[in-house]
């Protein structure tokens, strides 16, 4: 049953053959249709003794090392790691490539219990006032089992600064997850920072949300996340809310393990925040926190959007877990209430692109909005709107729940491209007017762009309909 099998378009849909589900993904674009046919098997988690989860050598050696931006402008980095047996030091020693002088930043240590699991010692250390565009080495732990990594700070915030982001969602820890991460690492368009649109470890799919799978996930992604910032969005698999076992604090494992610089953007919670990085302004929203009128997230976003200066950061990017435009038969309408609350703001402020996950497939929209409805006028269809963002669903990181292969038919006109394959994307900003976007499926060679488009900036090139090819 290996290899590609091609069926005519009349065979669209899912076929049950010999117990395997074969999916025929339909791709249509501006009247052009192609098919990409692929065997769908359930993605399987890598076993606990897998090499990608291996422990670093040495007693109490730091593990699960990961970094994210540590301030609002890119001169700070939060370094996080876990020591399994004893706290050890929470300090990070760091130095530039060419300097003999070493600096030290002091961090904090925390831990948590979840049902019958007790975490290791989780360290978070914010390094501030770094030089822009500079490679730093950094060391965590002490003594002979200390570990050294490196990162490169972004260029100073400015309108024409080229910068390349990767985009991954719903990663999990299957063999397919590993392929997705490898494809991202091997992509000749080198992502310098990863935009992660939620659903990290999928530990909650295990009995009692076995948090050991949070630890294995941390070790799995270290090979990327220790060297470049992962900008994190919370998904539903971060909730870990199980009142039956008295676990009623939403996001407990996630917020203990992953710190973000939310205070730097005057947010009051780590689940929604913003950063500037090079020529991009990135707003992270929470699908699973209150977003109705008068709520903290609503008030924050209302105050936040007018602060974005497109002469400084031309590219306005929004990350959210649950997509607002989704034409798959999965998580149908789940993003709708948030869309109703916030879509008009995103159009008003000319957001360039919204990346979402949640649906385990890929979809890219045309520039459309659906903001005219007022209860009585009946105007409730998406319409072409050059001020609207492109909506990209990229929940196809490869987690154990498998692909969302079932689509609504016919494909709605606002849906420019959709395909149920695992993959990742890159958003490659060239200057204030142009960014090249491409989506890469795991079945292809590392350089193959399965879907791509040139983004014309909504502020600087508002009249170019860049969602048309
Ligand atoms: Fe999700």
Short mmCIF file of C-alpha atoms in Angstrom, two decimals, residues 163-370:
data_model
loop_
_atom_site.label_atom_id
_atom_site.label_comp_id
_atom_site.label_asym_id
_atom_site.label_seq_id
_atom_site.Cartn_x
_atom_site.Cartn_y
_atom_site.Cartn_z
CA UNK A 163 13.54 38.24 8.67
CA UNK A 164 12.31 34.68 8.30
CA UNK A 165 9.75 33.01 10.52
CA UNK A 166 8.79 29.37 10.56
CA UNK A 167 5.24 28.32 11.37
CA UNK A 168 4.22 25.04 13.02
CA UNK A 169 1.06 24.00 14.85
CA UNK A 170 -0.34 21.02 16.73
CA UNK A 171 3.01 19.28 16.76
CA UNK A 172 2.72 16.48 19.32
CA UNK A 173 5.43 13.84 19.53
CA UNK A 174 4.80 11.23 16.87
CA UNK A 175 7.12 9.96 14.17
CA UNK A 176 5.33 12.46 11.91
CA UNK A 177 5.98 15.27 14.40
CA UNK A 178 9.65 14.42 14.13
CA UNK A 179 9.45 14.57 10.33
CA UNK A 180 7.77 17.97 10.49
CA UNK A 181 10.49 19.36 12.73
CA UNK A 182 13.21 17.85 10.56
CA UNK A 183 11.66 19.36 7.43
CA UNK A 184 11.56 22.73 9.15
CA UNK A 185 15.21 22.40 10.14
CA UNK A 186 16.26 21.25 6.66
CA UNK A 187 14.19 23.80 4.72
CA UNK A 188 16.64 25.87 2.63
CA UNK A 189 14.58 28.91 3.64
CA UNK A 190 15.99 29.03 7.14
CA UNK A 191 13.49 30.07 9.78
CA UNK A 192 15.14 32.16 12.49
CA UNK A 193 12.20 32.16 14.88
CA UNK A 194 9.31 29.75 15.06
CA UNK A 195 5.72 30.89 15.36
CA UNK A 196 3.95 28.06 17.16
CA UNK A 197 0.16 28.19 16.97
CA UNK A 198 -0.70 25.96 19.91
CA UNK A 199 -1.16 22.33 21.01
CA UNK A 200 2.33 21.36 22.05
CA UNK A 201 2.83 17.97 23.66
CA UNK A 202 -0.59 16.23 23.57
CA UNK A 203 0.31 14.80 27.00
CA UNK A 204 -3.38 15.15 27.83
CA UNK A 205 -4.22 12.25 25.54
CA UNK A 206 -2.57 9.92 28.05
CA UNK A 207 -4.28 8.56 31.19
CA UNK A 208 -4.43 11.29 33.82
CA UNK A 209 -2.69 13.57 31.33
CA UNK A 210 0.58 11.81 32.06
CA UNK A 211 2.89 14.80 32.38
CA UNK A 212 5.90 12.62 31.61
CA UNK A 213 4.85 13.34 28.03
CA UNK A 214 5.35 17.05 28.66
CA UNK A 215 8.93 16.16 29.61
CA UNK A 216 9.50 14.00 26.54
CA UNK A 217 8.12 16.77 24.33
CA UNK A 218 10.51 19.24 25.91
CA UNK A 219 13.42 16.96 25.14
CA UNK A 220 12.17 16.30 21.61
CA UNK A 221 11.99 19.96 20.56
CA UNK A 222 15.15 21.07 22.38
CA UNK A 223 17.23 20.58 19.25
CA UNK A 224 15.36 23.55 17.73
CA UNK A 225 13.87 25.44 20.67
CA UNK A 226 17.20 25.79 22.52
CA UNK A 227 18.70 27.60 19.53
CA UNK A 228 15.88 29.78 18.21
CA UNK A 229 12.90 31.34 19.98
CA UNK A 230 9.60 29.56 19.76
CA UNK A 231 6.82 32.14 20.01
CA UNK A 232 4.08 30.21 21.74
CA UNK A 233 0.31 30.29 21.53
CA UNK A 234 -1.85 28.25 23.91
CA UNK A 235 -4.15 25.60 22.42
CA UNK A 236 -6.85 23.42 23.92
CA UNK A 237 -4.30 20.68 24.67
CA UNK A 238 -2.62 23.13 27.05
CA UNK A 239 -5.76 23.42 29.21
CA UNK A 240 -5.20 20.20 31.21
CA UNK A 241 -8.47 20.82 33.02
CA UNK A 242 -9.72 17.61 34.66
CA UNK A 243 -12.01 18.27 37.63
CA UNK A 244 -12.52 14.50 38.11
CA UNK A 245 -8.95 14.26 39.40
CA UNK A 246 -9.05 17.66 41.08
CA UNK A 247 -6.99 19.35 38.38
CA UNK A 248 -8.99 22.54 38.00
CA UNK A 249 -6.32 25.14 37.28
CA UNK A 250 -6.42 25.63 33.50
CA UNK A 251 -3.05 25.73 31.73
CA UNK A 252 -1.16 24.57 34.84
CA UNK A 253 1.58 22.46 33.19
CA UNK A 254 1.88 24.88 30.23
CA UNK A 255 2.24 28.06 32.25
CA UNK A 256 4.73 26.47 34.63
CA UNK A 257 6.88 25.17 31.80
CA UNK A 258 6.62 27.99 29.27
CA UNK A 259 7.13 31.62 30.17
CA UNK A 260 6.45 34.43 27.71
CA UNK A 261 7.15 38.18 27.98
CA UNK A 262 3.49 39.16 28.40
CA UNK A 263 4.13 41.98 30.86
CA UNK A 264 6.28 43.77 28.29
CA UNK A 265 3.14 44.31 26.19
CA UNK A 266 1.05 45.31 29.20
CA UNK A 267 -0.88 42.08 29.11
CA UNK A 268 -2.09 40.74 32.44
CA UNK A 269 -1.85 37.06 31.50
CA UNK A 270 0.67 34.89 29.65
CA UNK A 271 -1.99 33.62 27.25
CA UNK A 272 -2.24 36.81 25.17
CA UNK A 273 0.63 39.19 24.46
CA UNK A 274 2.63 40.80 21.68
CA UNK A 275 6.21 41.17 20.55
CA UNK A 276 8.06 43.14 17.93
CA UNK A 277 10.73 41.24 16.07
CA UNK A 278 12.67 42.77 13.17
CA UNK A 279 9.96 44.14 10.84
CA UNK A 280 7.09 42.17 12.34
CA UNK A 281 4.59 42.90 15.07
CA UNK A 282 3.20 39.64 16.40
CA UNK A 283 0.00 39.46 18.43
CA UNK A 284 -0.74 36.20 20.23
CA UNK A 285 -4.35 35.55 21.23
CA UNK A 286 -5.97 32.88 23.40
CA UNK A 287 -8.94 30.95 22.03
CA UNK A 288 -9.46 29.43 25.49
CA UNK A 289 -9.51 32.53 27.65
CA UNK A 290 -12.44 34.87 27.92
CA UNK A 291 -12.58 37.20 24.91
CA UNK A 292 -16.01 38.77 25.24
CA UNK A 293 -16.53 42.47 25.76
CA UNK A 294 -15.10 43.84 29.06
CA UNK A 295 -12.81 40.82 29.54
CA UNK A 296 -9.07 41.34 30.09
CA UNK A 297 -8.18 39.92 26.67
CA UNK A 298 -10.75 42.12 24.91
CA UNK A 299 -9.56 45.25 26.69
CA UNK A 300 -5.95 44.39 25.96
CA UNK A 301 -6.48 43.78 22.24
CA UNK A 302 -8.57 46.91 21.89
CA UNK A 303 -5.72 48.95 23.39
CA UNK A 304 -3.03 46.99 21.60
CA UNK A 305 -4.00 47.32 17.95
CA UNK A 306 -3.76 51.15 17.83
CA UNK A 307 -0.21 50.89 19.22
CA UNK A 308 1.12 49.11 16.15
CA UNK A 309 3.19 51.54 14.11
CA UNK A 310 3.39 50.14 10.58
CA UNK A 311 6.17 52.59 9.71
CA UNK A 312 8.24 50.78 12.31
CA UNK A 313 6.86 47.22 12.00
CA UNK A 314 5.03 46.93 8.67
CA UNK A 315 4.09 43.27 9.09
CA UNK A 316 1.20 42.65 11.47
CA UNK A 317 0.79 38.96 12.25
CA UNK A 318 -1.80 37.38 14.54
CA UNK A 319 -1.47 33.92 16.09
CA UNK A 320 -4.48 32.11 17.51
CA UNK A 321 -5.21 28.45 18.01
CA UNK A 322 -8.76 27.94 16.79
CA UNK A 323 -9.20 29.12 13.17
CA UNK A 324 -11.85 31.66 12.24
CA UNK A 325 -12.10 30.46 8.64
CA UNK A 326 -12.07 26.69 8.40
CA UNK A 327 -13.81 24.61 5.75
CA UNK A 328 -12.95 21.19 7.16
CA UNK A 329 -15.55 19.07 8.93
CA UNK A 330 -13.52 19.24 12.12
CA UNK A 331 -13.88 21.78 14.90
CA UNK A 332 -16.65 23.22 12.78
CA UNK A 333 -17.51 26.79 13.85
CA UNK A 334 -15.38 26.56 17.02
CA UNK A 335 -13.59 29.77 16.12
CA UNK A 336 -16.77 31.55 15.12
CA UNK A 337 -17.56 33.40 18.34
CA UNK A 338 -14.07 34.83 18.55
CA UNK A 339 -14.24 35.82 14.89
CA UNK A 340 -17.48 37.70 15.59
CA UNK A 341 -15.78 39.56 18.45
CA UNK A 342 -12.50 40.53 16.78
CA UNK A 343 -12.61 40.20 13.01
CA UNK A 344 -13.69 43.80 12.38
CA UNK A 345 -10.68 45.05 14.37
CA UNK A 346 -8.29 42.94 12.34
CA UNK A 347 -9.76 44.37 9.13
CA UNK A 348 -9.70 47.91 10.50
CA UNK A 349 -6.04 47.57 11.44
CA UNK A 350 -5.14 45.74 8.24
CA UNK A 351 -3.59 42.64 9.72
CA UNK A 352 -1.49 40.89 7.07
CA UNK A 353 -1.98 37.30 8.10
CA UNK A 354 -3.61 35.21 10.81
CA UNK A 355 -2.03 31.84 11.54
CA UNK A 356 -4.14 29.27 13.37
CA UNK A 357 -3.86 25.57 14.19
CA UNK A 358 -6.35 23.18 15.82
CA UNK A 359 -7.61 21.60 12.58
CA UNK A 360 -5.04 18.95 11.64
CA UNK A 361 -4.69 19.97 8.04
CA UNK A 362 -3.66 22.91 5.89
CA UNK A 363 -5.82 25.68 4.47
CA UNK A 364 -5.18 29.17 3.08
CA UNK A 365 -7.92 31.72 2.48
CA UNK A 366 -8.41 34.52 0.04
CA UNK A 367 -8.60 38.00 1.55
CA UNK A 368 -12.17 38.02 2.82
CA UNK A 369 -14.14 39.52 5.66
CA UNK A 370 -17.54 38.84 7.12
#
